[in-house]
Every structure is written in C-alpha cells, then in structure tokens.
Coordinates of C-alpha atoms (C1' of nucleotides) in Angstrom, one line a residue:
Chain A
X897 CA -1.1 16.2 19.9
X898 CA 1.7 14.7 17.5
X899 CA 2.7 16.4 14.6
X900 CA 2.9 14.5 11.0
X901 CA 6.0 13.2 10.4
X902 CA 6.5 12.1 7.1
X903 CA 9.8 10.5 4.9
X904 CA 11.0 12.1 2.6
X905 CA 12.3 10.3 -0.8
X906 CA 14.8 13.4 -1.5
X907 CA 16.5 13.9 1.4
X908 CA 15.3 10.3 2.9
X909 CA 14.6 10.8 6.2
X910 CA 11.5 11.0 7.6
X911 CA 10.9 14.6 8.8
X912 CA 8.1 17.0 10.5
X913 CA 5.4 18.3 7.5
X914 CA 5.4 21.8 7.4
X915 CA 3.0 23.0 4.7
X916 CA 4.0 26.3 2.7
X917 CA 0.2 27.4 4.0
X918 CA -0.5 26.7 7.3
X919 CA -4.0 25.2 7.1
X920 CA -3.8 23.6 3.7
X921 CA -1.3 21.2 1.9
X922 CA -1.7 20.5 -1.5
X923 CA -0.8 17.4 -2.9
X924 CA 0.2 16.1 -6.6
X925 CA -0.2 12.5 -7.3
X926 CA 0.7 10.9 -10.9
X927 CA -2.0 8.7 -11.6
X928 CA -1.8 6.0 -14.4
X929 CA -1.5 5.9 -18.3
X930 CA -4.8 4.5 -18.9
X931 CA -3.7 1.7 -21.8
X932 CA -5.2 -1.1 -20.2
X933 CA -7.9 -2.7 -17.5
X934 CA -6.1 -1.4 -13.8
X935 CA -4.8 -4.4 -11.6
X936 CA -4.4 -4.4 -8.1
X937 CA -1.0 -3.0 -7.9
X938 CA -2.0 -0.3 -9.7
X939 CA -4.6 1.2 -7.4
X940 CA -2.3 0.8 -4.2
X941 CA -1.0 3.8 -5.0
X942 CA -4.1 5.6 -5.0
X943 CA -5.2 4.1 -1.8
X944 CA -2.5 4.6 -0.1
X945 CA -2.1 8.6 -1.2
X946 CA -6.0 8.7 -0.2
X947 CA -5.0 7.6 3.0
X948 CA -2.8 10.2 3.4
X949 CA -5.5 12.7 1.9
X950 CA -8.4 11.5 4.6
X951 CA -5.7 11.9 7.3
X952 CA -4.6 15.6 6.1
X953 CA -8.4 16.2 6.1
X954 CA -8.6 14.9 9.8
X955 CA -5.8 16.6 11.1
X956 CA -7.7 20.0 10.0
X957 CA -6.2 21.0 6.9
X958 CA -7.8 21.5 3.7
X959 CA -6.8 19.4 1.3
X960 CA -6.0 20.4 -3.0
X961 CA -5.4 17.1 -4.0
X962 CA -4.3 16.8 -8.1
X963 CA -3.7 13.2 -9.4
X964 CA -3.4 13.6 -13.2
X965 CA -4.4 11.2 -16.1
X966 CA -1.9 10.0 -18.7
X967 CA -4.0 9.8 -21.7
X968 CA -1.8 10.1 -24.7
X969 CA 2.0 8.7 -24.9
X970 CA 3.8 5.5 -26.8
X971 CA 1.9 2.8 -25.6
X972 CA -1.3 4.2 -25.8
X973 CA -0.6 4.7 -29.3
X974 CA 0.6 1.2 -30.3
X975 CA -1.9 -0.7 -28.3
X976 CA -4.6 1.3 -29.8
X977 CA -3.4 0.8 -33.4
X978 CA -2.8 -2.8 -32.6
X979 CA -6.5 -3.3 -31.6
X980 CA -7.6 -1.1 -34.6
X981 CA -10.1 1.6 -32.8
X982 CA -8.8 5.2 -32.5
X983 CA -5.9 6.3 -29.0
X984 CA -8.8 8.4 -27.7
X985 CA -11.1 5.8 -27.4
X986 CA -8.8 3.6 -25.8
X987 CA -7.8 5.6 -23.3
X988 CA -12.0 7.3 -22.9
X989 CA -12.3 3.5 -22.1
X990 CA -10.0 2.7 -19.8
X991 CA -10.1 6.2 -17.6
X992 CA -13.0 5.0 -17.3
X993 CA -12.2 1.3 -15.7
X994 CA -10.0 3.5 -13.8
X995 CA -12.7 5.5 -12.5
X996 CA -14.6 2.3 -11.8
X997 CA -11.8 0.5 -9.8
X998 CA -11.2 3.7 -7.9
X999 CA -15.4 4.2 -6.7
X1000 CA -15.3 0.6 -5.7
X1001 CA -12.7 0.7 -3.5
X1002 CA -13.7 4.2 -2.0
X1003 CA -10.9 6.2 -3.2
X1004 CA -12.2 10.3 -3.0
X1005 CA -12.2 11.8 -5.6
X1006 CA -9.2 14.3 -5.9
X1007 CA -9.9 18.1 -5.9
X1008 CA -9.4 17.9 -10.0
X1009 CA -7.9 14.8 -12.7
X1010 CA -6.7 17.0 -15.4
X1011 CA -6.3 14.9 -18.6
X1012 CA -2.3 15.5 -20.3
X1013 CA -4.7 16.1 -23.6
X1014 CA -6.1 18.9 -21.8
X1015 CA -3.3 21.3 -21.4
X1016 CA -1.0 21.2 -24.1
X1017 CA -0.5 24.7 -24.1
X1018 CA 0.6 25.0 -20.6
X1019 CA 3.2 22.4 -21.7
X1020 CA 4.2 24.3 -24.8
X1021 CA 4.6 27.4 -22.4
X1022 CA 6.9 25.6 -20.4
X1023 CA 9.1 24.2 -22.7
X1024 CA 9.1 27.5 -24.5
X1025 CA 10.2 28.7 -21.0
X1026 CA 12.9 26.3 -20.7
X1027 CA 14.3 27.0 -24.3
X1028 CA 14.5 30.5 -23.3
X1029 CA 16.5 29.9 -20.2
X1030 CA 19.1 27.3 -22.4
X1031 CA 18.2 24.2 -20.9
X1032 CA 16.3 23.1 -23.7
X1033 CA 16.9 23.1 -27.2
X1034 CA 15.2 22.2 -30.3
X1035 CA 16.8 18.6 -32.2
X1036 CA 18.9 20.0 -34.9
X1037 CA 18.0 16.8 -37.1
X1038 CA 14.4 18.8 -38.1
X1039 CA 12.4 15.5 -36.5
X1040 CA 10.8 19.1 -34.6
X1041 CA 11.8 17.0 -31.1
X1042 CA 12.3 19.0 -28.6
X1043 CA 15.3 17.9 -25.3
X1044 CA 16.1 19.1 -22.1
X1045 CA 19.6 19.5 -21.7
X1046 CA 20.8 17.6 -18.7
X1047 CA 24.3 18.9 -18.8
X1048 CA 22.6 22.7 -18.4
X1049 CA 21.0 21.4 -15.0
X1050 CA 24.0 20.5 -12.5
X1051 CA 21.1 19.0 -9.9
X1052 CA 20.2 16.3 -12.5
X1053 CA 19.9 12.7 -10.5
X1054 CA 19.4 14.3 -7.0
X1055 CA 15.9 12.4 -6.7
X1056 CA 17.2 9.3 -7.6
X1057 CA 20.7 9.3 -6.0
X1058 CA 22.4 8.7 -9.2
X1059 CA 25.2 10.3 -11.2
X1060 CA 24.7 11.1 -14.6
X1061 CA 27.6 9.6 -15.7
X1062 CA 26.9 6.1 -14.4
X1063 CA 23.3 6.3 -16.4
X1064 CA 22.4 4.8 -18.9
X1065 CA 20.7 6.6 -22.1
X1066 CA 17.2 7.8 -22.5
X1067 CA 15.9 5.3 -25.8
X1068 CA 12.3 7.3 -25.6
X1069 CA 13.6 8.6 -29.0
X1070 CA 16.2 8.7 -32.0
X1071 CA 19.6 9.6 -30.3
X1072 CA 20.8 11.4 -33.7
X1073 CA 19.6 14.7 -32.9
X1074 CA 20.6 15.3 -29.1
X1075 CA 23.4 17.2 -27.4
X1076 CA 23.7 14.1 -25.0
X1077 CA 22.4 10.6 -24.6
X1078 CA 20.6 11.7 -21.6
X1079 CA 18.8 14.2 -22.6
X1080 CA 15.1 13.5 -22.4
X1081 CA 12.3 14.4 -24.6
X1082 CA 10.3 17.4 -23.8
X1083 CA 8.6 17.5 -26.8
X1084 CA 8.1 14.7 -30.1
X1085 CA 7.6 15.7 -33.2
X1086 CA 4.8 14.2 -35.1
X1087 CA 5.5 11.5 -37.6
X1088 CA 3.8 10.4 -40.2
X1089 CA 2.9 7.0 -38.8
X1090 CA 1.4 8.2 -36.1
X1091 CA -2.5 9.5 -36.5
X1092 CA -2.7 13.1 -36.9
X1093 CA -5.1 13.4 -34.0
X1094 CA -2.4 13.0 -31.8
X1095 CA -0.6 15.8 -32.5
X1096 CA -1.0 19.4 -31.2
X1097 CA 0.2 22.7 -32.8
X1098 CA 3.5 24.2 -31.2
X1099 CA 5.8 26.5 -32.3
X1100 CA 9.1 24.2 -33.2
X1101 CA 6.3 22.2 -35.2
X1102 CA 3.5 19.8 -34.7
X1103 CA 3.8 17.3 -32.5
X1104 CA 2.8 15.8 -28.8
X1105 CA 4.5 16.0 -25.4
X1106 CA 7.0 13.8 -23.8
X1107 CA 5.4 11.9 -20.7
X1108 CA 7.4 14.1 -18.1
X1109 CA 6.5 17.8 -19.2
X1110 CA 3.3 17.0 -18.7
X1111 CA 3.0 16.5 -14.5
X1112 CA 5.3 20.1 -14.6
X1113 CA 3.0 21.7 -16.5
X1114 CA 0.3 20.4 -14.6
X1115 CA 0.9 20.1 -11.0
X1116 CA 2.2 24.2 -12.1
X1117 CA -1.3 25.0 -13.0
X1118 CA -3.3 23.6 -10.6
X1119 CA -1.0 24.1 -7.4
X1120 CA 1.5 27.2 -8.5
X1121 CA 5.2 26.9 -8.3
X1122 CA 5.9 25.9 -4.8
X1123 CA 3.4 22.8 -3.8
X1124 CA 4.0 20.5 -0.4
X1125 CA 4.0 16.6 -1.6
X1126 CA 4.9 15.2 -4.8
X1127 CA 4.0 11.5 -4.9
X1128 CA 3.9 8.3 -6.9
X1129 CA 5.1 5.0 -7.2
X1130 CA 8.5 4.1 -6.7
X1131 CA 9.6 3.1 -10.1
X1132 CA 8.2 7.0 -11.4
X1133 CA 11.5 8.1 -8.8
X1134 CA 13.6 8.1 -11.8
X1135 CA 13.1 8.7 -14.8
X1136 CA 9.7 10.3 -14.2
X1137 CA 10.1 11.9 -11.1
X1138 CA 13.9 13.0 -11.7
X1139 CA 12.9 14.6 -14.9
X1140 CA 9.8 16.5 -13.5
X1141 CA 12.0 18.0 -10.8
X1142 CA 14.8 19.0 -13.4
X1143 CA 12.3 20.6 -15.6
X1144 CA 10.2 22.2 -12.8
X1145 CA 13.5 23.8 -11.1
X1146 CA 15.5 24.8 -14.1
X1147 CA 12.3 27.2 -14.9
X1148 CA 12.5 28.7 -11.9
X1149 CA 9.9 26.7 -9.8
X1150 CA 10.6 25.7 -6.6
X1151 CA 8.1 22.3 -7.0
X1152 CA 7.6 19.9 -4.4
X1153 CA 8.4 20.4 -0.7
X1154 CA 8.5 16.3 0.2
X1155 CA 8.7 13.4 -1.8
X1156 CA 6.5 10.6 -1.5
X1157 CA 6.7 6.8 -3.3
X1158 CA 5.0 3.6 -2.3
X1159 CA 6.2 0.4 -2.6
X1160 CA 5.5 -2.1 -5.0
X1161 CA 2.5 -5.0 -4.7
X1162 CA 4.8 -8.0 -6.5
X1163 CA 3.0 -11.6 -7.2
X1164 CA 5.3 -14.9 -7.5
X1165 CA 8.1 -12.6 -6.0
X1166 CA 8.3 -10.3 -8.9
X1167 CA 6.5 -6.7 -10.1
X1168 CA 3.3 -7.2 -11.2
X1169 CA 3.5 -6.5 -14.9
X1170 CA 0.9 -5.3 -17.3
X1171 CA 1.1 -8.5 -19.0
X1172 CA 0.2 -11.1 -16.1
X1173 CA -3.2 -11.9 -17.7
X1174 CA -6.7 -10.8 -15.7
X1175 CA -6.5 -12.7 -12.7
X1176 CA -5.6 -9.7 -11.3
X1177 CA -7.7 -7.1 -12.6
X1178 CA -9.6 -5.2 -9.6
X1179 CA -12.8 -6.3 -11.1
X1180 CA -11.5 -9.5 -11.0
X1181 CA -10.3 -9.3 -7.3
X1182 CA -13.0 -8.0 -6.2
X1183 CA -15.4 -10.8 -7.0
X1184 CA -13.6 -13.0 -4.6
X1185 CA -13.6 -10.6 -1.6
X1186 CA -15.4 -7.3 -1.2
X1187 CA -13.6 -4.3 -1.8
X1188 CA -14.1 -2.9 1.5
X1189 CA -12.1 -6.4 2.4
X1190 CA -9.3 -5.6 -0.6
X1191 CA -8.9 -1.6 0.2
X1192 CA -8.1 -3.4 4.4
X1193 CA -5.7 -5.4 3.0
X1194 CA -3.5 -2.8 1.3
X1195 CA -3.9 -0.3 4.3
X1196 CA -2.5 -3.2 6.6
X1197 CA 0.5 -3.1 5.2
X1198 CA 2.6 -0.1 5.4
X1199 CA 3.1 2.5 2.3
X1200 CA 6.0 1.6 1.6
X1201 CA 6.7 -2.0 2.6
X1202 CA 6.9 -4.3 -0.4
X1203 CA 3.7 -6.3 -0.7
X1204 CA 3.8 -9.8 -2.1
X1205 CA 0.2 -10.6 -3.2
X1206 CA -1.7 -13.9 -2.1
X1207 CA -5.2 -14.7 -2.1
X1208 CA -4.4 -16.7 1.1
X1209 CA -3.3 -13.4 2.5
X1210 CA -6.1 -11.6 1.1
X1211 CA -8.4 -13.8 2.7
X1212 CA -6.7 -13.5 6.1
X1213 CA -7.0 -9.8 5.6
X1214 CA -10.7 -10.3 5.0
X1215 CA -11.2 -12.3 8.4
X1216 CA -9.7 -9.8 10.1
X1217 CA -11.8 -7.2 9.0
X1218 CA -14.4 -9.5 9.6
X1219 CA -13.9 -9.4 13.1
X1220 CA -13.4 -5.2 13.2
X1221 CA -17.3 -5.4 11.6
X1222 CA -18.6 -8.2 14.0
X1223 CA -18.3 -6.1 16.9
X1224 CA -20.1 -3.0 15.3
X1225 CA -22.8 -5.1 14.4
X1226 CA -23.2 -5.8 18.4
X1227 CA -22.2 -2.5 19.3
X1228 CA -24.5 0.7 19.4
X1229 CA -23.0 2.7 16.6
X1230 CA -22.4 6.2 17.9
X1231 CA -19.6 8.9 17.4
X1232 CA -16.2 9.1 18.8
X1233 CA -13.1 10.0 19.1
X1234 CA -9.5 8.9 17.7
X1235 CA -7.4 7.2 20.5
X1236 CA -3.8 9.1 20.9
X1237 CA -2.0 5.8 20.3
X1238 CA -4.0 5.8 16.9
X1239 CA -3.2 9.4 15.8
X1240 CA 0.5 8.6 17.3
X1241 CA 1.0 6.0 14.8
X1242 CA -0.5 7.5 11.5
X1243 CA 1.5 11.0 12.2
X1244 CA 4.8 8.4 12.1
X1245 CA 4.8 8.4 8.5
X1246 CA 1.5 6.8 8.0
X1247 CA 2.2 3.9 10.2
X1248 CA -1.2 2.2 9.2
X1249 CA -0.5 -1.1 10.5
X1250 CA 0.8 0.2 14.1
X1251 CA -2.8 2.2 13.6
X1252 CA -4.7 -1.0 13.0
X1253 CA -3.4 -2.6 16.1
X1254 CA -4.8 0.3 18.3
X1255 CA -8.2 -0.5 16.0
X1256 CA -8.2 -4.1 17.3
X1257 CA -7.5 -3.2 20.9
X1258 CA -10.0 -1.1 20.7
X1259 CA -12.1 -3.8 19.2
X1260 CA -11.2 -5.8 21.9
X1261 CA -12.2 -3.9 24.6
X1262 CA -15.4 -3.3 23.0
X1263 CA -16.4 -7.0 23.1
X1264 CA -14.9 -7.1 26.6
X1265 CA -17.3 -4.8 27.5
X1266 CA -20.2 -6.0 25.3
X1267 CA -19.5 -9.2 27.3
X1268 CA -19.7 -7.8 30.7
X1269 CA -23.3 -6.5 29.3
X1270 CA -21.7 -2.6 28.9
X1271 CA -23.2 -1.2 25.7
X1272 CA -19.0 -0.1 24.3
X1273 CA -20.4 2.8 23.1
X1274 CA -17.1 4.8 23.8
X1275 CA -15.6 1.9 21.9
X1276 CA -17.8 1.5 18.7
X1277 CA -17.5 5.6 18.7
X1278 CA -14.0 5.0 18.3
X1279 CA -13.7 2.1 15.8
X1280 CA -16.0 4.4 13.8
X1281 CA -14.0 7.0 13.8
X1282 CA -10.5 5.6 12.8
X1283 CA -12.1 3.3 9.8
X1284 CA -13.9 6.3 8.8
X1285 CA -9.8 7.9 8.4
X1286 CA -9.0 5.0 6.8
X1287 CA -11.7 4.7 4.5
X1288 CA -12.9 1.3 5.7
X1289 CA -16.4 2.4 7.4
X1290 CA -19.1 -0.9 6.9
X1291 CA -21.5 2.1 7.0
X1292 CA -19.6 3.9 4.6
X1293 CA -22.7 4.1 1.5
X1294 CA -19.9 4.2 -1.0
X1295 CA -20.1 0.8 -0.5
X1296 CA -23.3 -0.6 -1.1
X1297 CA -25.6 0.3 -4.2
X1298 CA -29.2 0.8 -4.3
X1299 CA -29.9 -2.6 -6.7
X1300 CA -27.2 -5.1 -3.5
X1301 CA -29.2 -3.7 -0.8
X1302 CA -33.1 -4.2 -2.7
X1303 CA -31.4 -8.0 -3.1
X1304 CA -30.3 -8.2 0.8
X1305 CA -34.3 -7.0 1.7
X1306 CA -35.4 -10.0 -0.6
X1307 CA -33.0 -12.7 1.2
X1308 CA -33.6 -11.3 4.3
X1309 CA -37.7 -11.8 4.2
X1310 CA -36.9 -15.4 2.7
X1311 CA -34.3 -16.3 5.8
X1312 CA -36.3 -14.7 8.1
X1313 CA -39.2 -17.6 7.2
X1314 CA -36.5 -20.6 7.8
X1315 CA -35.6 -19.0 10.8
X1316 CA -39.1 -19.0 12.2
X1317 CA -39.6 -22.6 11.0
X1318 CA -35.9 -23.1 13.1
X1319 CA -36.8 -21.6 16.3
X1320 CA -40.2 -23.2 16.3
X1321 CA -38.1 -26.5 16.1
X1322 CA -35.6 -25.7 18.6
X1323 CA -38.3 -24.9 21.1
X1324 CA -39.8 -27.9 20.1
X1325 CA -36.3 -29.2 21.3
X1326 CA -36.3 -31.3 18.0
X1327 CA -32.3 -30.3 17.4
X1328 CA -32.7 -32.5 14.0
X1329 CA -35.0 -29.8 12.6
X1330 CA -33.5 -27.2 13.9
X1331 CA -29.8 -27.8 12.2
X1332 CA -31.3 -29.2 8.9
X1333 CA -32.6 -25.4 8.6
X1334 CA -29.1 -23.8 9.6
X1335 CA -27.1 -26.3 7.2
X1336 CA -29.6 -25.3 4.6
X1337 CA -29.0 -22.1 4.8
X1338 CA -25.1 -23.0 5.0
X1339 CA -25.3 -25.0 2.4
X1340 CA -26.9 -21.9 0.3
X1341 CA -24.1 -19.7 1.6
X1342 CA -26.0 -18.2 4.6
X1343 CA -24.4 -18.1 7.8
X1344 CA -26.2 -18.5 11.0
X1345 CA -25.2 -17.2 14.6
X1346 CA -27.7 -17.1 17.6
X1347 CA -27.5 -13.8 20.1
X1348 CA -29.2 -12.9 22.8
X1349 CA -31.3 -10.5 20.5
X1350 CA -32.4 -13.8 18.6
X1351 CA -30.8 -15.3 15.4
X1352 CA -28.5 -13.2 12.9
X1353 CA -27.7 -14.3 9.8
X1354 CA -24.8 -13.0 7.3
X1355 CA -23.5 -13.9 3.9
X1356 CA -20.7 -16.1 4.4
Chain B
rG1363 C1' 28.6 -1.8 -13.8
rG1364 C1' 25.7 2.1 -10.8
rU1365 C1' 21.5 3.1 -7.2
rG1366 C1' 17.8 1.8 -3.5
rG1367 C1' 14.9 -1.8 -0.6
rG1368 C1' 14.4 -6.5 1.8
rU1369 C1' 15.1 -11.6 4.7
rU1370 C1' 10.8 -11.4 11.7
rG1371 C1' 6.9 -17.2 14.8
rG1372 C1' 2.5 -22.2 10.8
rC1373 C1' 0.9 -17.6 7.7
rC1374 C1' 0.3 -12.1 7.0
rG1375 C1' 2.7 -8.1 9.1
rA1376 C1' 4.8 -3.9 12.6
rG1377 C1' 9.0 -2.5 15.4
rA1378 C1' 14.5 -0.3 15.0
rG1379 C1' 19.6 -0.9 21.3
rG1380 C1' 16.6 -3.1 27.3
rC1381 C1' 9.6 -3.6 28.5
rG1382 C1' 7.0 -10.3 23.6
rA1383 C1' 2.5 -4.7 18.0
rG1384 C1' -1.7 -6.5 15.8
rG1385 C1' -4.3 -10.0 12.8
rC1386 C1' -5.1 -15.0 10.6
rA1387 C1' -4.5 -20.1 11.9
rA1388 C1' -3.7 -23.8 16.1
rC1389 C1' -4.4 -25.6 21.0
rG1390 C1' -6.9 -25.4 26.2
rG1391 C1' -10.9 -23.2 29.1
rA1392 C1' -15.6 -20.2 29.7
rC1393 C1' -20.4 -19.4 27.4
rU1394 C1' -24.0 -22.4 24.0
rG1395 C1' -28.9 -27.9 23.2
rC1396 C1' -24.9 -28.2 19.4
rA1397 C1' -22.5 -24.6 16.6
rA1398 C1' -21.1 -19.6 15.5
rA1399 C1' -19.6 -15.2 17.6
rU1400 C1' -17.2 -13.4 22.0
rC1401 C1' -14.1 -13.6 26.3
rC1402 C1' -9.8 -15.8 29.2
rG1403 C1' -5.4 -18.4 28.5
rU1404 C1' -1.1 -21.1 25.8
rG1405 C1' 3.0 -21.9 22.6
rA1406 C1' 6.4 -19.8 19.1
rA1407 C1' 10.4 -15.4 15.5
rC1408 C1' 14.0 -12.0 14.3
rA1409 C1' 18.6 -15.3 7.0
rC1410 C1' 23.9 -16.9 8.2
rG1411 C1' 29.0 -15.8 10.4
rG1412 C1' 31.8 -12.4 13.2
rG1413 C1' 32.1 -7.8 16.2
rU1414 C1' 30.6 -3.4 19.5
rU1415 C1' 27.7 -3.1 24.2
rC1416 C1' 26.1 -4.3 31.0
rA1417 C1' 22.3 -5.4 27.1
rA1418 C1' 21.4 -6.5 19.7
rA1419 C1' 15.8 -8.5 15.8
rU1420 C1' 17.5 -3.3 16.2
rC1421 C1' 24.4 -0.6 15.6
rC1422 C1' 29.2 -2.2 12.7
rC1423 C1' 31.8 -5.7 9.3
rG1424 C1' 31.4 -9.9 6.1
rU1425 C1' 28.4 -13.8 3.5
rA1426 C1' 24.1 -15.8 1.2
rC1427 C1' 19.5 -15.3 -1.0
rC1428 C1' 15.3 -12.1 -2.8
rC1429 C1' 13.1 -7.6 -5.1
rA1430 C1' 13.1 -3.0 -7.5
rC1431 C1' 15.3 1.2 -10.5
rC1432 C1' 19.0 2.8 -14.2
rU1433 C1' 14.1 1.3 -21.0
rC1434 C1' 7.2 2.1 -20.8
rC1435 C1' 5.5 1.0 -15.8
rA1436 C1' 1.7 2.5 -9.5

RNA sequence: GGUGGGUUGGCCGAGAGGCGAGGCAACGGACUGCAAAUCCGUGAACACGGGUUCAAAUCCCGUACCCACCUCCA
C-alpha cells in the first residue's frame, strides 16, 4: 500500500507524512470567528480537513483532531455593540449556526472545540513565557498592550515567504507604543469603550488576547509542543499562521510538523466576503440542493484548487452524485473494500477528484454488471466503502432526521395508491391513464421510473 | 512595491514530458408501450508568442488576462 503524501505549505513540496507517534497524528485546525451566519466558503475548510481526518482514520491511525472557536476579538465586539445585545451572545448564537452548518453537511465532530474564552490563562502563561525569553515586551505607552518582538525572532516570515522588510505594518493596534511597526499584539489592554466583560485579569493589567496567542496556547494544550498538521485557510498563512509559528517557536515549541491551507471558494471571480448578503448562507444553499449534494461538490474539487462557485455547477455536482446513488439503490448494499487506484489517489495529497473517478468506474462496472443480471455486490461493497471515507454515504443517518423520513412513509403510502391506479391502467393498455398518473406525480415533484422489480418513485 | 496561485473541450474539473481522468450536457444505437434509469458508441481542450526535446497541456523565456495575501477574513 501507498503511503500519504501530503504538501506542505512551509517547505511547499508535497512530502511523505510521518507522524511524531506512529499510530496517531494529531491535527490543529483554526476554525472561524463566529460574528456572523457561516457561508459556503466558510465550511470548505472544515470539509475538506474532515476529509483528511476520515482518511487518517481509514488508514489506521487514531485521530486528535482540535479545531478551535474564535469567540471574542474586534469584530465580534463592534458587530455586537452595533446590533445592541451583549459579544457573548453574539457569538453563543452564531457557534451555534456554526454547529448547525457543520451537522448538516456531516462534518465529525473534532476530538475537542476549545472556545479562545476558555483558556485565557494558558495564553497569559504563554505570553508571560515569551516576555521572559525577550521576545515580548510590555507597550511602554501604559495602554497595558502587550507585542511580540519580530526583530527578536530571526525566522519571522518563513511561513509566508516574505521578508520583514518588504511588510507592511500590523494596524491591529496604536503604533505609539511598539519597538517596531511589525510587531503584533499578544496581548490588548482593555479600554474603556469596550464592555468590561470582555476583559480577563493578567498580570501587565486587564485586558483580552490578540487573535494569534490564542491557536498557540491552544493547539499547546490540547496536542503538547510538537503536534503533526497545522491547518487552515489560505489567507490565515500570514498574518495568522506566521504569527502562531513565531510565537510557538520563540517559546521553545517545536509546533507543527506540516502545513496545511485550502484554497478559496470565490463567487463572480472574487473571495467570498462576509458582506455578500444571504444568498449564500449554508442554510440558504442547502435548500436548493441537499447537503449530501453540497458536501459532493466541494470534495470534487481538489483542497487546494480555487473554486469559483455556481449554482449551475452545483447542480451538475448534484447529477453526478445522483448517478453514484442510482446504482446503490439497484445494487445489494453489502461491505467492501477500497480499490488501490482509490487509496492511490487520496494518499497523493488528497487527490479527491482523481479518487472520485475510480468511484464512477466503479459505478460503472456496477451497472455493467447489474445489466448483465450480476448482483455488483463486489461493486456496491466498494462504492460504499470510498463514500463512507469521504463522508458522502446516502445511508449515512447523519443525513436524514426522524421528522423527513415519518414525511417520506406518508408520501410513499399516497404514491404507492397512484401507482396501483397506473399499473392497473397500463395493463389495461390504456397509455392515456397510465401517463396522466406519472405527469401528476411529475407535475407534484415525484419522479417516476419503471424496473424490473415494479415502479420506483423519487423526489425529483 | 513584495509574495503566492491560476488560464484545460459547451460546462465543471483532474493531470504535470510520450499511453485522450472522471462527471454534467449533446448526439447516435440498445432496452422500454412511451418515458426514466442503465449499457454501448461519438465528437471535442490544454490563454498567446518564442524556445528546449525524437516527443510539450506538462520544462524554459516572454506577453496578456484573472485571483489571493502583505489590514479582520475559511
């Protein structure tokens, strides 16, 4: 069997994964800054990373999977003072869309989601730590803001390929009290127009952390110093990602082995901002195709291929998966294994789509063989098996609920009447009859397909 | 100004020196009362201009256009 092969954003090249444990890679993921309703782009990231996760699994290892949530920082503070209810609540309420977007597209939940809230003081040890070792220091200007010191920390811009000196200056706070325009906040001191509930005892004075402390402090706790994948989105390489790996190293941590980003979803050819409207939305999305159909679609594509958003694309994407659960719908269902071409493809870096092709051969052969009067069993066991890796398994229950499939046993007992009133008319050979029923039913959204077993009917 | 990615058939989307990924759509055939589904088959692509090579979508040089990052962002 193939090893895992995976590229690298550090050293970019794609090379063999090696995990610090042999039999376990753990795995920190920055998840979002709940501020407002997720969109589509936003939760390719967590698909993608959970493909990665379910393929980990499947390879044998066992999986510590963080993925944080960003639940206090500067826009979380002015959106939620602009809409007049308290930060907390804001972001209780939207970590918990997030939550919702994530169940309906059959994203696992990871090993733990620490909340930033929820471990100050692992931050304020860590900056404390990095004071110590002079690459922090507090703002002389007594705003009780607290830098890292990019000059201390020769590596700075070895994520992101960049030189210091051909950066631009951080603006995440009043320049007046650093060393350098560079330097980044580790710590900001509380001000008086901000609600004291968003501030945290420390020991250069009350205040809250700076966005990238906190994924150092946490990834620390949960996964130690020396963890195998770091990943996120690309535009987290720098300054996020940068900062996390300066902070992490200058205290002595050896953070992560392998760096991993995924590409942007853009719509009308540019990034899909926050402030594109709802159209978007996942619940939105998902009204027009079924998640299962949305979650094919981004796995189609490749992790890090740029993905310009359509609905006509999205559609396609739905067809196509259509087809995948046509065939085990004929099929007997049964267990099986992965084909080598398959396992080939997603230990090349994830190649998902070169995995899919193998899926439709697959699917091919199957109704080759269901048309020759086999019974594909070897095939279905198959299918099964490589939708289950990616997460796309029709039978999967995390995608029906109890109250859709009470509805389908209601529709079915109705169509199953027409369809006796139908077959009495075909076999009455009056073909009028008989297609007035099936364009009814079309004409109510029920599709109509006669087998050999008798008449099946789906929802179109 | 600095950094990274991209441009593939009607559409989506892989590949990364020689064997036409796959899907969607289209067309022809088989099957069907007719459809649908399925099977068989068909066509068609590598932004542009040079170069390297026996051989280039793939490597090199140049040009154009697009996107992202350098400020909060998946």
């Amino acid at each position: 069997m193939s090893a895992l092969r995976l590229y690298d954003s550090l050293t970019r090249q794609v090379r063999d994964f090696v995990p610090l444990i042999p039999g376990r890679a753990s795995i920190y993921v920055c998840g979002l800054t709940v501020q407002s309703e997720p969109h589509v782009g936003h939760v390719r990231s967590a698909v993608n990373f959970d493909v990665l996760r379910r393929w980990l699994s499947a390879s044998g290892l066992a999986v510590d999977f963080i993925r944080n949530i960003t639940d206090i920082d500067d826009k979380i503070l002015t959106k939620s003072a602009e809409q007049g209810r308290p930060w907390y609540n804001l972001a209780y309420d939207m970590s918990r869309a997030l939550d919702q977007a994530y169940t309906s597209l059959n994203v696992l939940p990871p090993t733990y989601e620490p909340l930033a809230t929820g471990h100050i003081p692992e931050m304020v040890e860590l900056i404390a730590e990095l004071i110590d070792a002079g690459h922090a220091y507090v703002a002389p200007d007594a705003s009780g803001d607290v830098y890292f010191d990019v000059q201390s920390w020769p590596a700075y811009g070895e994520l992101s390929g960049q030189r210091v000196d051909d950066m631009e200056a951080a603006a995440d706070a009043d320049p007046r009290g650093k060393h350098d325009p560079r330097d980044f906040a580790l710590w900001k001191g509380h001000k008086e127009s901000e609600p004291v509930t968003a501030s945290w005892p420390a020991p250069w004075g009350r205040g809250r952390p700076g966005w990238h402390i906190e994924c150092s402090a946490m990834a620390g706790k949960y996964l130690g110093a020396d963890f195998d994948i770091h990943g996120g989105g690309v535009d987290l390489r720098f300054p996020h990602h940068e900062n996390e790996q300066a902070q992490s190293r200058a205290s002595g941590r050896g953070f992560a082995q392998t760096w991993m980003h995924n590409a942007w979803i853009t719509t009308a050819g540019e990034k899909m901002s926050k402030s594109l409207g709802n159209s978007l939305v996942v619940g939105e999305v998902i009204k027009r195709v079924r998640p299962v159909e949305l979650r094919y679609y981004m796995v189609a594509a490749h992790y890090r291929s740029m993905v310009e958003f359509s609905f006509e694309a999205l559609d396609e994407a739905a067809a196509s998966y259509r087809r995948i659960e046509g065939f085990l719908e004929r099929a007997s269902r049964a267990t099986g294994e992965l084909p080598a071409g398959f396992v080939a493809a997603m230990n090349d870096d994830l190649g998902t789509p070169a995995a899919l092709a193998v899926l439709h051969d697959t699917v091919r052969a199957g109704n080759k063989a269901l048309a020759a009067g086999d019974s594909a069993v070897a095939e279905a066991g198959s299918v099964v098996a490589m939708l289950s890796v990616l997460g796309l398994d029709p039978a999967d229950p995390a995608w029906g609920t109890a109250s859709e499939s009470g509805l389908h046993g209601a529709l079915d007992a109705l169509v199953s009447t027409l369809l006796e009133q139908r077959a009495a008319a075909r076999a009455a050979k009056d073909w009028a009859a008989a297609d007035g029923v099936r364009d009814a039913l079309k004409a109510a959204g029920v599709e109509v397909e006669d087998t050999p077993e008798g008449p099946k009917w789906s929802l179109s």
